[in-house]
């Protein structure tokens, strides 16, 4: 059977998280993956059936040569994803970032999903939610109605947010954590795995436990994975 002509895109990264993103793009069948961009691998090295075809410095040339229509940064760490986004835009200011949504995800009415955001298998996003740019909604996580995720924020597998929850830019809700309806989590904060958040959480802090308690301050960009 003749393969239909689909727009070609690039995937940035080549980690386990990248593998999941590749799988989502393949299942969506909207784009063809031209190859991977990763400065930490040798050119032509293969990952999940795709070749590493260069690094961010070579991006402009790759985009023009192959008529690339956009790409997805498939890097799990929120801060690292932002540094790669900045590098891409330095080298290729008009580069277009794309969202990808696994076909098994349930996306409700009047939901906005920002560019560069990745929605994994089994995710539920109920009506009125806004998920801004370059977020990760990991496997089986859920956002109830009217919740908002800031740019570069993430939900780990199985994290559950009630209605009207806010998660600030770069913040992380770790595996299996629950956030009660109406609570606000500031920017650059981290909620530990398995926690129950029943109070507002400020910026740049680590909270965990049931119920979650403030544990310590945290700097923007501090590693957590
Ligand atoms: C919160 C987290 C970053 C660790 O924070 P930390 O302050 O560096 O904690 P440490 O590992 O130094 O542990 C300090 C203490 O807190 C406890 N602790 C750590 N995380 C905890 C959590 N989520 N809930 C309850 N207690 C926790 C540890 O058991 C340890 O207790 P101890 O002193 O009695 O031995 C980590 O536990 C976590 O939740 N990571 C996120 C995992 C995740 O979701 N990954 C996503 C994969 S896609």
XYZ file of C-alpha atoms and ligand atoms in Angstrom:
273
model
C 0.000 0.000 0.000
C 1.288 3.503 -0.827
C 2.395 5.454 2.226
C 0.644 8.817 2.455
C 2.843 11.921 2.434
C 3.097 13.224 5.966
C 5.033 16.195 7.319
C 8.471 15.333 8.629
C 9.415 16.187 12.202
C 12.406 15.855 14.520
C 12.577 14.395 18.005
C 15.080 15.906 20.458
C 16.664 13.385 22.843
C 17.236 9.623 22.895
C 16.375 8.450 26.414
C 13.698 6.112 27.785
C 11.308 9.077 27.835
C 12.161 9.711 24.167
C 11.132 6.132 23.395
C 7.661 6.774 24.798
C 7.341 9.981 22.757
C 8.387 8.134 19.578
C 5.738 5.521 20.293
C 3.056 8.230 20.694
C 4.049 9.965 17.437
C 3.929 6.631 15.585
C 0.516 5.782 17.018
C -0.916 9.215 16.208
C 0.153 8.691 12.555
C 0.113 12.442 11.882
C 3.823 12.947 11.201
C 6.875 11.028 9.997
C 9.952 11.160 12.213
C 12.940 12.206 10.102
C 15.436 11.468 12.868
C 16.754 12.378 16.286
C 18.725 15.404 17.440
C 21.102 14.587 20.275
C 24.572 16.108 20.770
C 25.448 13.297 23.214
C 25.280 10.539 20.593
C 27.381 9.873 17.511
C 25.815 10.790 14.160
C 24.048 7.810 12.558
C 23.707 6.001 15.890
C 20.263 4.350 15.972
C 17.612 4.522 18.660
C 14.252 2.757 18.298
C 14.670 2.557 14.542
C 15.631 6.216 14.001
C 19.063 7.696 13.321
C 20.711 10.536 15.198
C 21.083 13.084 12.412
C 22.813 15.961 14.168
C 22.784 18.444 17.003
C 21.086 21.770 17.716
C 23.882 23.776 16.050
C 23.142 22.014 12.746
C 19.397 22.465 13.075
C 18.820 25.306 10.625
C 20.550 23.371 7.843
C 18.703 20.124 8.656
C 15.345 21.939 8.654
C 15.987 23.593 5.287
C 17.511 20.527 3.605
C 14.734 18.139 4.644
C 11.763 20.518 4.764
C 11.200 19.735 8.452
C 7.861 21.046 9.750
C 8.548 20.969 13.483
C 9.543 18.805 16.404
C 9.096 17.658 19.976
C 11.619 17.907 22.812
C 11.497 14.440 24.348
C 13.493 15.129 27.517
C 11.935 14.261 30.891
C 13.650 16.828 33.152
C 11.654 20.072 33.112
C 14.608 22.460 33.357
C 16.748 20.546 30.862
C 13.828 20.623 28.404
C 13.759 24.410 28.705
C 17.525 24.766 28.136
C 17.208 22.638 24.991
C 14.198 24.721 23.847
C 16.307 27.889 24.251
C 19.192 26.349 22.282
C 16.843 25.315 19.476
C 15.390 28.825 19.199
C 18.873 30.377 19.234
C 19.820 28.295 16.212
C 16.465 28.229 14.470
C 14.230 31.108 15.696
C 11.141 30.029 13.724
C 11.237 26.374 14.788
C 7.721 25.046 15.392
C 7.056 22.874 18.443
C 4.307 20.266 18.302
C 2.193 18.569 20.945
C 1.627 14.808 20.877
C -1.255 12.951 22.505
C -1.454 9.173 22.888
C -4.691 7.838 21.327
C -5.726 6.272 24.649
C -5.716 9.651 26.449
C -9.099 11.231 27.232
C -9.163 14.953 26.504
C -12.341 16.757 27.644
C -14.320 19.653 26.233
C -12.689 23.102 26.061
C -9.253 21.798 26.967
C -6.213 23.658 25.627
C -2.978 21.736 25.150
C 0.070 23.928 24.468
C 2.732 23.373 21.848
C 5.492 20.963 22.778
C 3.366 19.199 25.397
C 3.400 15.391 25.604
C 0.321 13.452 26.778
C 1.037 9.787 27.534
C -1.101 6.624 27.561
C -4.149 6.566 29.828
C -4.066 10.258 30.779
C -7.364 12.045 31.569
C -7.726 15.800 31.171
C -11.232 16.942 32.060
C -13.158 19.907 30.710
C -11.828 23.431 30.921
C -8.202 22.529 31.734
C -5.337 24.526 30.281
C -2.042 22.716 29.829
C 0.545 25.242 28.716
C 3.683 24.681 26.629
C 6.255 21.865 26.893
C 4.494 20.050 29.742
C 4.559 16.302 30.362
C 1.431 14.454 31.462
C 2.891 11.056 32.188
C 1.203 7.639 32.047
C -2.204 7.446 33.775
C -1.965 10.892 35.333
C -5.164 12.915 35.569
C -6.267 16.548 35.783
C -9.764 17.315 36.838
C -11.854 20.204 35.525
C -10.436 23.716 35.088
C -6.944 22.876 36.312
C -3.964 24.728 34.868
C -0.431 23.452 34.240
C 2.238 26.114 33.675
C 4.950 25.977 31.006
C 7.507 23.156 31.472
C 5.594 21.629 34.403
C 4.981 17.881 34.677
C 2.879 15.142 36.202
C 4.676 11.829 36.806
C 2.894 8.488 36.246
C -0.296 8.153 38.277
C -0.322 11.702 39.698
C -3.880 12.923 40.298
C -5.054 16.531 40.457
C -8.530 17.539 41.641
C -10.526 20.313 39.970
C -9.211 23.901 39.814
C -5.661 22.966 40.761
C -2.804 25.161 39.555
C 0.702 23.848 38.925
C 3.274 26.594 38.350
C 5.923 26.761 35.641
C 8.627 24.056 35.991
C 6.956 22.341 38.957
C 6.742 18.556 39.282
C 4.027 16.384 40.817
C 5.763 13.021 41.297
C 4.506 9.456 40.903
C 1.195 8.645 42.525
C 0.849 11.983 44.339
C -2.636 13.473 44.874
C -3.474 17.177 44.956
C -6.807 18.139 46.506
C -9.132 20.381 44.473
C -8.482 24.110 44.417
C -4.869 23.976 45.671
C -2.091 26.003 44.067
C 1.471 24.827 43.596
C 3.962 27.604 42.844
C 6.815 27.627 40.328
C 9.895 25.346 40.475
C 8.412 23.247 43.277
C 8.497 19.479 43.666
C 5.866 17.257 45.256
C 7.398 13.919 46.261
C 6.098 10.536 45.149
C 2.965 9.270 46.913
C 2.176 12.587 48.632
C -1.203 14.101 49.478
C -1.184 17.874 48.942
C -3.942 19.547 50.969
C -2.395 23.029 51.330
C -1.116 25.597 48.877
C 2.568 25.118 48.047
C 4.789 28.152 47.392
C 7.542 28.618 44.831
C 10.890 26.774 44.878
C 10.100 24.222 47.578
C 10.049 20.452 48.100
C 7.037 18.938 49.860
C 6.217 15.300 50.534
C 4.310 12.917 52.802
C 0.659 12.231 53.656
C -0.392 14.927 54.204
C 2.485 16.661 52.414
C 4.744 18.886 54.530
C 7.357 21.440 53.542
C 10.748 19.672 53.480
C 13.246 22.180 52.058
C 13.906 24.979 49.599
C 14.818 24.108 46.053
C 16.722 26.066 43.390
C 15.344 26.410 39.832
C 17.010 23.738 37.738
C 17.871 21.419 40.666
C 17.928 17.808 39.403
C 15.142 15.515 40.618
C 15.195 12.510 38.265
C 11.178 13.875 46.872
C 12.388 13.195 46.263
C 12.912 14.033 45.095
C 13.498 12.985 47.285
O 13.721 14.157 48.012
P 14.970 14.299 49.034
O 14.691 15.442 49.928
O 16.225 14.332 48.227
O 14.858 12.989 49.886
P 15.934 11.844 50.213
O 15.944 10.843 49.124
O 17.241 12.476 50.625
O 15.269 11.184 51.485
C 15.194 11.871 52.738
C 14.160 11.195 53.611
O 12.843 11.487 53.105
C 12.150 10.288 52.764
N 11.412 10.513 51.530
C 11.911 10.804 50.312
N 10.924 10.962 49.412
C 9.773 10.756 50.088
C 8.423 10.762 49.688
N 8.069 11.006 48.433
N 7.479 10.516 50.634
C 7.840 10.256 51.916
N 9.131 10.238 52.361
C 10.079 10.484 51.446
C 13.256 9.246 52.583
O 12.761 7.949 52.797
C 14.254 9.673 53.617
O 13.797 9.247 54.875
P 14.844 8.753 56.005
O 15.697 9.947 56.312
O 13.935 8.340 57.147
O 15.611 7.627 55.410
C 12.026 11.764 45.773
O 11.687 10.925 46.866
C 10.856 11.747 44.804
O 9.709 11.698 45.164
N 11.232 11.780 43.481
C 10.298 11.797 42.392
C 10.169 10.427 41.746
C 9.319 10.479 40.507
O 8.120 10.675 40.551
N 9.934 10.328 39.368
C 9.245 10.448 38.115
C 9.583 9.334 37.191
S 8.823 9.620 35.632
